[in-house]
């Protein structure tokens, strides 16, 4: 990268807020992926704006990352800049009446626990989703009896050219694993959640129930990106894969989980190529047996 870009970046951020040639295996839950040219950790809305303006000025490709939990980075890494909304830098949470205002890097688990402490109900479903609030809005994450669409209020964002923007209601275009942010390239920075007053014991009991269900069914002992495939209409991906007899199927270090067939896991030393080849094999065999085409839910990024 140009030395002028590096110098300008150093004027905006502290030294611990950017890393050059950053291995993405250390910044994704899959523990897979080559290096990004530069990995940037903004800590405020103003810094996001300045960073995106700089990246745009130098015409550098950009990828926006949350907790790295729904992402597979290819083995050659990511050219350009990765802007990561990390909970350590961008994870402040506060309550305003029945609303919670949260920076997009905060983990869903932390926000769910904060809501429970405030006796606010509506976010219990998110306790086990291994992502950030920004990523949850981006994907309209959901589980059990809820989804982000039901509680999302005003969203503060920054456009690709560094301008401030706000979205709410229909302009969020929240649908199954979809939001407007997948189309407009804006960086989700601050999320308002509309919750309801509740009984703290009921809220915590519900969260404990969801946590127990998740731990009993999901392969949390291996790195993964969460559910690998979207739910095909009228089916469950995991059930189809299980009925095809693919639990335990391996390509290199990538494996279809023996605990839950809907998850491809890193059983040790898996490369992105291993995962991608396994995904293709699973898709081929499921289609052959059931005539259903599976579509990956995990976002696949980086240089081929």
XYZ file of C-alpha atoms in Angstrom:
304
model
C 0.000 0.000 0.000
C 1.121 3.548 -0.698
C 3.173 5.115 2.086
C 1.011 8.263 1.849
C -2.104 6.201 2.670
C -0.289 4.634 5.642
C 0.819 8.040 6.917
C -2.664 9.526 6.552
C -4.212 6.544 8.342
C -1.765 7.037 11.218
C -2.979 10.645 11.544
C -6.587 9.467 12.053
C -6.082 6.416 14.289
C -3.902 5.236 17.164
C -1.214 2.648 16.477
C -3.242 -0.246 17.912
C -6.164 0.541 15.585
C -4.659 -0.805 12.355
C -2.591 -3.814 11.280
C -0.934 -4.332 7.897
C -0.830 -7.876 6.424
C -3.271 -9.069 9.081
C -4.027 -12.842 9.031
C -7.810 -13.116 8.841
C -7.688 -16.539 10.495
C -7.237 -14.554 13.727
C -10.298 -12.377 13.087
C -12.974 -14.865 11.980
C -14.762 -17.542 14.011
C -13.868 -20.144 11.327
C -10.141 -19.546 12.147
C -9.469 -19.674 8.400
C -8.225 -17.139 5.857
C -5.217 -15.432 4.336
C -3.998 -11.930 5.174
C -5.803 -8.640 4.566
C -3.650 -5.818 3.213
C -4.780 -3.681 6.137
C -7.196 -4.319 9.017
C -8.686 -1.219 10.644
C -10.507 -0.880 13.996
C -12.416 2.427 14.248
C -13.678 3.510 17.676
C -16.207 6.269 16.867
C -18.664 7.417 14.212
C -16.289 10.260 13.320
C -13.368 7.846 12.839
C -15.495 5.633 10.585
C -16.320 8.667 8.435
C -12.672 9.788 8.214
C -11.434 6.250 7.433
C -14.023 5.652 4.702
C -13.289 9.057 3.143
C -9.573 8.184 3.084
C -10.166 4.722 1.606
C -12.433 6.253 -1.039
C -9.875 8.976 -1.834
C -7.190 6.347 -2.531
C -9.690 4.127 -4.412
C -8.875 1.141 -2.192
C -11.264 -1.875 -2.151
C -13.081 -2.191 1.175
C -14.721 -4.990 3.141
C -16.770 -4.302 6.276
C -16.540 -6.916 9.042
C -18.330 -7.443 12.345
C -17.433 -10.307 14.676
C -16.316 -12.431 11.703
C -18.870 -15.125 12.519
C -20.665 -15.570 9.204
C -17.632 -15.238 6.940
C -15.205 -17.494 5.089
C -12.065 -15.680 3.921
C -10.303 -17.373 1.004
C -6.723 -18.581 1.415
C -5.110 -15.736 -0.536
C -6.682 -13.202 1.805
C -8.343 -9.861 1.106
C -6.877 -7.163 -1.108
C -7.525 -3.665 0.136
C -8.860 -2.602 3.524
C -10.948 -4.546 6.017
C -12.765 -2.256 8.454
C -13.658 -4.334 11.495
C -16.282 -3.175 13.970
C -14.735 -4.856 16.975
C -16.376 -4.926 20.382
C -13.149 -3.856 22.090
C -13.108 -0.604 20.112
C -16.701 -0.129 18.967
C -18.957 -1.859 21.484
C -20.537 0.720 23.806
C -24.042 -0.109 25.075
C -26.486 2.203 26.845
C -30.184 2.197 27.776
C -32.681 5.007 27.153
C -36.031 4.020 28.631
C -37.218 0.947 26.717
C -34.585 1.443 24.024
C -31.037 0.161 23.936
C -28.530 2.166 21.881
C -25.503 0.123 20.905
C -22.390 0.510 18.764
C -22.350 -2.083 16.001
C -19.287 -3.985 17.222
C -20.927 -5.129 20.461
C -21.519 -8.880 20.630
C -25.126 -10.055 20.617
C -24.497 -12.072 23.769
C -23.334 -8.964 25.649
C -26.277 -6.868 24.432
C -28.745 -9.643 25.358
C -27.304 -9.831 28.875
C -27.386 -6.022 29.188
C -31.065 -5.996 28.141
C -31.848 -8.636 30.763
C -30.135 -6.537 33.462
C -32.365 -3.611 32.440
C -35.475 -5.884 32.675
C -36.096 -5.382 28.947
C -37.548 -8.209 26.866
C -37.405 -8.894 23.115
C -33.743 -9.762 22.603
C -33.645 -13.154 24.347
C -33.509 -15.008 21.003
C -30.094 -13.478 20.247
C -28.249 -14.856 23.289
C -26.713 -17.723 21.319
C -26.034 -16.036 17.972
C -22.231 -15.689 17.722
C -22.116 -12.322 16.001
C -22.120 -8.569 16.513
C -25.151 -6.279 16.522
C -24.030 -4.766 13.199
C -23.706 -8.190 11.615
C -27.099 -9.161 13.027
C -28.750 -6.162 11.340
C -26.803 -6.777 8.111
C -28.095 -10.381 7.946
C -31.392 -9.797 9.798
C -30.272 -12.529 12.178
C -32.897 -14.640 13.864
C -33.308 -17.690 16.080
C -36.048 -19.489 17.995
C -38.926 -17.023 18.280
C -37.340 -13.792 17.112
C -35.436 -11.807 14.503
C -33.786 -8.386 14.366
C -36.581 -7.061 12.134
C -38.956 -7.154 15.111
C -36.862 -4.881 17.341
C -34.725 -2.723 15.019
C -35.295 1.019 15.356
C -33.161 3.817 13.943
C -29.773 2.829 12.481
C -26.905 5.314 12.159
C -24.566 4.459 9.285
C -21.759 5.901 7.183
C -21.855 5.717 3.386
C -19.027 4.405 1.201
C -17.811 7.967 0.679
C -17.832 8.771 4.384
C -21.133 10.652 4.746
C -23.499 10.115 7.685
C -26.863 8.451 6.993
C -29.834 7.147 8.977
C -32.228 4.290 8.241
C -35.396 3.079 9.963
C -38.566 1.102 9.261
C -39.157 0.079 5.651
C -35.903 1.674 4.450
C -34.017 -1.095 6.321
C -35.594 -3.642 3.922
C -35.266 -6.439 6.485
C -36.225 -9.899 5.189
C -34.957 -13.470 5.529
C -31.172 -13.072 5.999
C -31.397 -9.763 4.114
C -31.107 -6.015 4.713
C -30.606 -2.896 2.610
C -26.979 -2.791 3.806
C -26.162 -5.790 1.608
C -26.981 -3.569 -1.378
C -25.907 -0.046 -0.416
C -22.464 -0.730 1.082
C -23.066 1.533 4.083
C -21.247 0.803 7.339
C -23.685 0.110 10.187
C -22.396 2.106 13.166
C -25.080 2.548 15.816
C -28.229 0.496 16.336
C -31.349 1.419 18.283
C -33.297 -1.552 19.641
C -36.956 -1.156 20.630
C -37.674 -3.492 23.560
C -40.452 -3.929 26.123
C -40.406 -3.942 29.945
C -40.338 -7.480 31.309
C -39.667 -9.592 34.367
C -35.951 -10.104 34.853
C -36.338 -13.707 36.063
C -38.567 -14.647 33.098
C -36.082 -13.045 30.697
C -33.083 -14.859 32.204
C -34.958 -18.189 32.287
C -35.805 -17.847 28.591
C -32.177 -17.026 27.771
C -30.973 -20.018 29.802
C -33.395 -22.273 27.909
C -32.182 -21.016 24.517
C -28.537 -21.386 25.615
C -29.132 -24.973 26.743
C -30.870 -25.855 23.460
C -28.032 -24.333 21.445
C -25.282 -26.058 23.435
C -27.032 -29.426 23.162
C -27.508 -29.232 19.380
C -24.686 -27.153 17.903
C -21.009 -28.106 17.421
C -19.529 -25.395 19.620
C -16.349 -27.431 20.227
C -15.073 -26.691 16.692
C -14.505 -23.364 14.901
C -17.232 -22.637 12.353
C -19.063 -19.758 10.695
C -22.420 -20.809 12.149
C -25.074 -22.336 9.890
C -23.434 -23.011 6.528
C -26.544 -23.039 4.321
C -29.697 -20.959 4.059
C -32.978 -22.707 4.778
C -34.438 -23.969 1.464
C -38.158 -23.258 1.107
C -40.112 -26.088 2.678
C -37.048 -27.839 4.109
C -34.289 -27.606 6.701
C -30.756 -27.728 5.282
C -29.386 -29.758 8.207
C -32.131 -32.386 7.891
C -31.524 -32.780 4.142
C -27.767 -33.154 4.670
C -28.324 -35.644 7.492
C -30.777 -37.711 5.379
C -28.161 -37.784 2.606
C -25.803 -39.480 5.075
C -23.182 -36.729 5.065
C -22.492 -36.242 8.785
C -18.758 -36.603 9.328
C -17.898 -36.158 5.627
C -14.463 -34.529 5.365
C -12.377 -32.671 2.819
C -8.983 -31.950 4.356
C -9.629 -30.282 7.706
C -13.204 -29.260 6.821
C -15.962 -31.546 8.106
C -19.747 -31.757 8.122
C -20.452 -31.695 11.838
C -21.383 -35.034 13.364
C -23.525 -33.171 15.907
C -25.501 -30.934 13.514
C -25.325 -31.537 9.756
C -26.155 -27.904 8.988
C -22.683 -26.851 10.133
C -19.378 -27.249 8.281
C -16.641 -27.029 10.921
C -12.882 -26.593 11.002
C -11.839 -29.893 12.552
C -8.192 -28.795 12.523
C -6.017 -27.022 9.974
C -8.790 -26.553 7.423
C -8.163 -24.224 4.499
C -10.807 -22.151 2.758
C -10.330 -24.409 -0.273
C -11.215 -27.423 1.925
C -14.421 -25.730 3.075
C -15.427 -24.630 -0.416
C -14.808 -28.085 -1.879
C -16.836 -29.665 0.923
C -19.698 -27.208 0.384
C -19.782 -28.097 -3.323
C -19.765 -31.823 -2.558
C -22.611 -31.439 -0.046
C -24.634 -29.380 -2.545
C -24.039 -31.975 -5.281
C -25.058 -34.971 -3.189
C -28.130 -33.293 -1.637
C -29.349 -32.249 -5.089
C -28.697 -35.748 -6.442
C -30.754 -37.395 -3.690
C -33.466 -34.802 -2.974
C -33.548 -32.445 -5.962
C -33.040 -29.447 -3.670
C -30.367 -26.820 -4.359
C -28.632 -25.578 -1.209
C -27.336 -22.001 -1.079
C -24.525 -21.020 1.303
C -25.507 -18.637 4.093
C -21.866 -18.002 4.974
C -20.369 -15.028 3.102
C -17.375 -16.064 0.987
C -14.872 -13.255 0.478
C -11.292 -12.653 -0.594
C -8.974 -13.407 -3.484
C -9.410 -16.682 -5.360
